[in-house]
Coordinates of C-alpha atoms in Angstrom, one line a residue:
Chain A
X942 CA 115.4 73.3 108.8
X943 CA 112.9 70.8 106.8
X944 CA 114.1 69.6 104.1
X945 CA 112.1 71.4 100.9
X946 CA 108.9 69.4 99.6
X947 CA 106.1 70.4 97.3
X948 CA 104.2 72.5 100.2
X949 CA 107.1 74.7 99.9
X950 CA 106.8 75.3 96.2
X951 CA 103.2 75.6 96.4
X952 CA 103.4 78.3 99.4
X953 CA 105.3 80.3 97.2
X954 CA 103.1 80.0 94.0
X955 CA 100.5 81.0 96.6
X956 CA 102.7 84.0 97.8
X957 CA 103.2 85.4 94.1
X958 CA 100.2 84.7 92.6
X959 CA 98.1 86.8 95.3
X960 CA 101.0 89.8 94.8
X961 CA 100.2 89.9 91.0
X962 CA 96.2 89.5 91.8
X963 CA 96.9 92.4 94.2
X964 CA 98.9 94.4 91.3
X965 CA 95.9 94.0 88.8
X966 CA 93.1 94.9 91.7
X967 CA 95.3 97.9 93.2
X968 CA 97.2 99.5 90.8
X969 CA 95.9 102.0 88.0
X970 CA 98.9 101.7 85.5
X971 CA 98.2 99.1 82.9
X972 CA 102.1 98.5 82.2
X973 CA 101.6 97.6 85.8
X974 CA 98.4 95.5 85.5
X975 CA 99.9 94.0 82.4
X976 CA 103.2 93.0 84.0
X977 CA 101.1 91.5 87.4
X978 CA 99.5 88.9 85.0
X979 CA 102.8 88.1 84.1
X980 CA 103.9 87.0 87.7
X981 CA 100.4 85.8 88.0
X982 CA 101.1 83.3 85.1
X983 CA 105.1 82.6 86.0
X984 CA 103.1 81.6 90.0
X985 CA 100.7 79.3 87.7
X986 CA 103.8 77.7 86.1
X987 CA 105.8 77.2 89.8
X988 CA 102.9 75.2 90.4
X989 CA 102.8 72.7 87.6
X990 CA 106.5 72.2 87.4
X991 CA 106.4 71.3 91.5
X992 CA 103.4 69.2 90.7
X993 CA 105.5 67.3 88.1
X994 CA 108.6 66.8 90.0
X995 CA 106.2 65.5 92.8
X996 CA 104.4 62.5 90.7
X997 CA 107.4 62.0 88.2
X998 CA 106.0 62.7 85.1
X999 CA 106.9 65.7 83.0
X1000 CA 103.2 66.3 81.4
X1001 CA 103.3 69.1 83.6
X1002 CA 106.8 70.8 82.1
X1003 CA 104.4 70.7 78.8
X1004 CA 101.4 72.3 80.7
X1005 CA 103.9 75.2 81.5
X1006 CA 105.5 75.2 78.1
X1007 CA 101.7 76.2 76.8
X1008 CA 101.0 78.6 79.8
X1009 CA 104.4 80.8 78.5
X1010 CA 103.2 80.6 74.4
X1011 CA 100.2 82.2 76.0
X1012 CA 101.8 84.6 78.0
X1013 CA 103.7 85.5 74.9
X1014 CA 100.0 86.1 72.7
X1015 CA 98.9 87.8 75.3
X1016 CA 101.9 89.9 76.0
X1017 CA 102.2 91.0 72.9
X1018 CA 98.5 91.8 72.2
X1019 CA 98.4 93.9 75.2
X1020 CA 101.4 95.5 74.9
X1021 CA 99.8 96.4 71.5
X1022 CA 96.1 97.3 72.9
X1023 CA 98.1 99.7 75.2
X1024 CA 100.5 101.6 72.5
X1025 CA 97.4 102.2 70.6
X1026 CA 95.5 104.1 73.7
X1027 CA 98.1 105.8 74.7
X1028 CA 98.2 107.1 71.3
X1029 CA 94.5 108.0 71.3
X1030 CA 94.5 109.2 74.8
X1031 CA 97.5 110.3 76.0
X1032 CA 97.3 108.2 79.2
X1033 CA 98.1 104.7 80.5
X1034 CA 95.9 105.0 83.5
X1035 CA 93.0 102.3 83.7
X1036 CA 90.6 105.2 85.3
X1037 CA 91.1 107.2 82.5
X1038 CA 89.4 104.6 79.6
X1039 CA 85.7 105.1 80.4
X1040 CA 84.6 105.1 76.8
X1041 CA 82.7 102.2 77.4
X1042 CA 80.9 103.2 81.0
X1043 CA 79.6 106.9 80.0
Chain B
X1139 CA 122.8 73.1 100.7
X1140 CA 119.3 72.8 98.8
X1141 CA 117.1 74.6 101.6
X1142 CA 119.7 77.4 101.6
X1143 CA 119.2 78.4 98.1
X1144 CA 115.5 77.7 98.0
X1145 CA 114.8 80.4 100.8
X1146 CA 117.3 82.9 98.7
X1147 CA 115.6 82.2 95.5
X1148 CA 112.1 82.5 96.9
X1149 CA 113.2 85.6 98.4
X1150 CA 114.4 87.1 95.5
X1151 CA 111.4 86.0 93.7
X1152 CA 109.1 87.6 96.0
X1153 CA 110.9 90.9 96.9
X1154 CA 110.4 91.3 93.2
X1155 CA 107.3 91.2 92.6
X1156 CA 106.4 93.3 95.5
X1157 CA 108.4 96.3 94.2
X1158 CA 106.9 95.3 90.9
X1159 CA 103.7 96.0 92.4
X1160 CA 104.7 98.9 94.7
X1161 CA 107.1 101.2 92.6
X1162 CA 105.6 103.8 90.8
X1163 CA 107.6 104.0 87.7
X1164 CA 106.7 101.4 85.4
X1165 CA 110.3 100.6 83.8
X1166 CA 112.0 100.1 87.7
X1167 CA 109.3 97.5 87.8
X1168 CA 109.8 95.9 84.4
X1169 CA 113.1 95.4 85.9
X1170 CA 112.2 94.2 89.7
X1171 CA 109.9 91.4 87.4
X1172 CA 113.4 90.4 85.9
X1173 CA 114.5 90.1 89.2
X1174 CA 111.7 87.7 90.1
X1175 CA 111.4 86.2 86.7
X1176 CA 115.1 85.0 86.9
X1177 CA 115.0 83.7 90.7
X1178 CA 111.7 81.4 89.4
X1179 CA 114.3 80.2 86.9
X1180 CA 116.6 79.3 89.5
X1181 CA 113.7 77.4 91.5
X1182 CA 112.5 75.7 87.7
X1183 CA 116.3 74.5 87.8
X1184 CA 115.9 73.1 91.0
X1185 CA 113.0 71.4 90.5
X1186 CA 115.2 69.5 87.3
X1187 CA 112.8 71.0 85.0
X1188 CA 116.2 71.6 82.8
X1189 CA 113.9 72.8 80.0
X1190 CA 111.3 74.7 81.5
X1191 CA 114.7 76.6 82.8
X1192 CA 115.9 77.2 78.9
X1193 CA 112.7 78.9 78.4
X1194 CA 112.3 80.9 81.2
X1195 CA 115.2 82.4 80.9
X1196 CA 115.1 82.7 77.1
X1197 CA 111.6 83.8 76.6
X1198 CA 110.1 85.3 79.5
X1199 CA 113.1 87.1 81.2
X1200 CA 114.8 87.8 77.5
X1201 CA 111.9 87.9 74.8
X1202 CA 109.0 88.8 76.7
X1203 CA 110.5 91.4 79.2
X1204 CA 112.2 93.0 76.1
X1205 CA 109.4 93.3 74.7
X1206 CA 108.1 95.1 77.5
X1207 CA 110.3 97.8 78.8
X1208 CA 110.7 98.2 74.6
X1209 CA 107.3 99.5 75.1
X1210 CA 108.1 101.3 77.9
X1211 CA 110.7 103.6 76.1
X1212 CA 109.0 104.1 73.1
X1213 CA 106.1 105.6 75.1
X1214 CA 108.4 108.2 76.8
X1215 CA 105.9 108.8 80.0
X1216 CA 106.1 112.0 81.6
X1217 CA 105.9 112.5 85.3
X1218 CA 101.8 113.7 84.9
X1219 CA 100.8 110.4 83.2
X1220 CA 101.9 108.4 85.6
X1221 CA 100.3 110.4 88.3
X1222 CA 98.0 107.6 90.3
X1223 CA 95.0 107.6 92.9
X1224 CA 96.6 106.6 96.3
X1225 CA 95.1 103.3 97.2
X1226 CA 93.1 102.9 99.8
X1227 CA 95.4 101.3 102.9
X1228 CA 92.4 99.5 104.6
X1229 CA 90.6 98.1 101.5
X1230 CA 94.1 96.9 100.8
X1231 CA 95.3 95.1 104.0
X1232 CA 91.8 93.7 104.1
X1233 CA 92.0 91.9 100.6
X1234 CA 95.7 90.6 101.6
X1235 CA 94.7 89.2 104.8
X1236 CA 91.6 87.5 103.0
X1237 CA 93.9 86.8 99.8
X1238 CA 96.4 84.8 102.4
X1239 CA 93.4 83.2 104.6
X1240 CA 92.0 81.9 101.2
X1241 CA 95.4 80.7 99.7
X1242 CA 96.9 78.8 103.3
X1243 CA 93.8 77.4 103.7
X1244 CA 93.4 75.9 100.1
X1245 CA 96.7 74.5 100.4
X1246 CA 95.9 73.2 104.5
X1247 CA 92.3 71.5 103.1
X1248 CA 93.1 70.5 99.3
X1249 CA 96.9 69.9 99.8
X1250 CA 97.2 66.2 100.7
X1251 CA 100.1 65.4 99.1
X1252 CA 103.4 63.9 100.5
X1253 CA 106.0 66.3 101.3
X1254 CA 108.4 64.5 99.8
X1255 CA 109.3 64.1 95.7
X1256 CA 110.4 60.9 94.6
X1257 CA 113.5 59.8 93.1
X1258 CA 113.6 60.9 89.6
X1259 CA 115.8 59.7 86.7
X1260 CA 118.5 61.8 85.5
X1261 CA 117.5 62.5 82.0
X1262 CA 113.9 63.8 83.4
X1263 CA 113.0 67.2 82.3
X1264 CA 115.2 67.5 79.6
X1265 CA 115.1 68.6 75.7
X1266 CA 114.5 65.3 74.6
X1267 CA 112.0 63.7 76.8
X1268 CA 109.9 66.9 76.7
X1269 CA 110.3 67.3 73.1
X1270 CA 109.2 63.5 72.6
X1271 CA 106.0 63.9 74.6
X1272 CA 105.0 67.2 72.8
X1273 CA 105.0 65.4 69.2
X1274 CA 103.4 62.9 71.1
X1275 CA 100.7 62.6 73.9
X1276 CA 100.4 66.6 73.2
X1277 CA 100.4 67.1 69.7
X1278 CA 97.0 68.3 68.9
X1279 CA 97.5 71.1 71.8
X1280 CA 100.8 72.0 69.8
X1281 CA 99.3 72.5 67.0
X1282 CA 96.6 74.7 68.6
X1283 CA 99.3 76.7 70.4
X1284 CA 100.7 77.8 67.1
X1285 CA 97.5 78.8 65.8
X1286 CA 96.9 80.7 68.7
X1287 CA 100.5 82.4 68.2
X1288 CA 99.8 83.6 64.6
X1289 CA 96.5 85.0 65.1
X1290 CA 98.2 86.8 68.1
X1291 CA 100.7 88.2 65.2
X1292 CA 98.0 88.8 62.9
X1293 CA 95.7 91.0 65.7
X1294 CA 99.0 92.8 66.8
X1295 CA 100.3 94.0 63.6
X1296 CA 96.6 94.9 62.4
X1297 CA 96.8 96.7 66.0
X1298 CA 99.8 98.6 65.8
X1299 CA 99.4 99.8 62.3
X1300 CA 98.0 103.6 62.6
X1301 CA 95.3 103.2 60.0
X1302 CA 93.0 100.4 59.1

């Protein structure tokens, strides 16, 4: 087998990042929404760590560093969006917040 | 040795995050994203991004994930909530066969990048050199990031309290 380069890293940040764009497009559960845009971001990471290892330089272990404070904000304010509808609503289903459309 | 454990690890990583997408219950997929979460650790090792590792394992697959199927629990979901539309099979396999053309063919046209990684000193990716160029080069991004981090405390608590 080939020895394992940067195409093999970015294959599979390809890979992962399309199943958690596929999660937020096909599934109606926001827990499930919420946790795809977690793989989508962890794919996101892959990427810049593989890119960093490539040239040598480690700007891109900081880059990833930032993308996972993010992911923690956002995490947290979503998590917190979602216990509140839930509350209102009695549902976690994306279909079922149309507040805004009629 | 190296190509071995890559494949398993990649594997792992994405059988996970397809039954994250795929299973119904939300808290057997909270736990198939640990599954991934952790494998992408192993593949940060690998890469010696030593502290990228630390804080994969320590935030997202400990502090993050907790927080998660935490939220999970407390909400309790009963059978009828979770009660989805079936998706549509052909809308689906159309947008992964487009998803993959689009992906592949980034990486074929924009990819031009030798396939092998240089030689890298031993002490690369670890606490000190990363901590060294954060109070450094990326200081004013830092300090940002913190910012960011206590408004997200702020908005959540204000959130979560039942009245304003």
């Amino acid at each position: 087998m080939a020895p394992i380069g940067i195409h093999h890293y970015l294959y599979l940040s390809a890979i992962l990042f399309f199943i958690g764009a596929f999660g937020v497009l096909f599934r109606r559960n926001l827990l499930v929404i919420l946790m795809s845009i977690e793989l989508m971001l962890n794919a996101v990471n892959l990427s810049f760590v593989a890119f960093a290892r490539h040239n040598g330089t480690t700007d891109g272990h900081v880059a990833a560093f930032f993308v996972m404070a993010l992911a923690a904000a956002e995490a947290g304010i979503g998590l917190a969006i979602l216990v509140m509808v839930f509350r209102n609503r009695t549902s976690v289903q994306a279909d079922d917040l149309t507040l805004m459309r009629d | 040795m190296d190509v071995i454990l890559f494949y398993i690890l990649a594997f792992f990583a994405v059988a996970g995050g397809l039954l994250m997408v795929s299973l119904k219950n939300p808290l057997s997929g909270a736990f198939s994203l640990i599954l991934s979460l952790c494998s992408l650790a192993g593949l940060f090792a690998m890469l010696h991004a030593e502290f990228v590792f630390i804080l994969q394992v320590l935030v997202y697959a400990g502090a993050i994930m907790v927080l998660v199927i935490f939220t999970i629990m407390l909400l309790n979901l009963k059978e009828e909530v979770l009660h989805e539309a079936p998706v549509g099979w052909m809308r689906a396999i159309f947008t992964a066969t487009l998803c993959a053309a689009a992906a592949f063919g980034a990486i074929q046209i924009f990819g031009h990048v030798e396939p092998q990684g240089i030689q890298v000193a031993p002490e690369f990716g670890n606490m000190e050199t990363i901590g060294r160029s954060m109070l450094s080069d990326f200081v004013y991004p830092f300090e940002v990031i913190s910012l960011i981090l206590l408004v997200a405390i702020v908005g959540v608590v204000l959130l979560a309290k039942k009245v304003i």
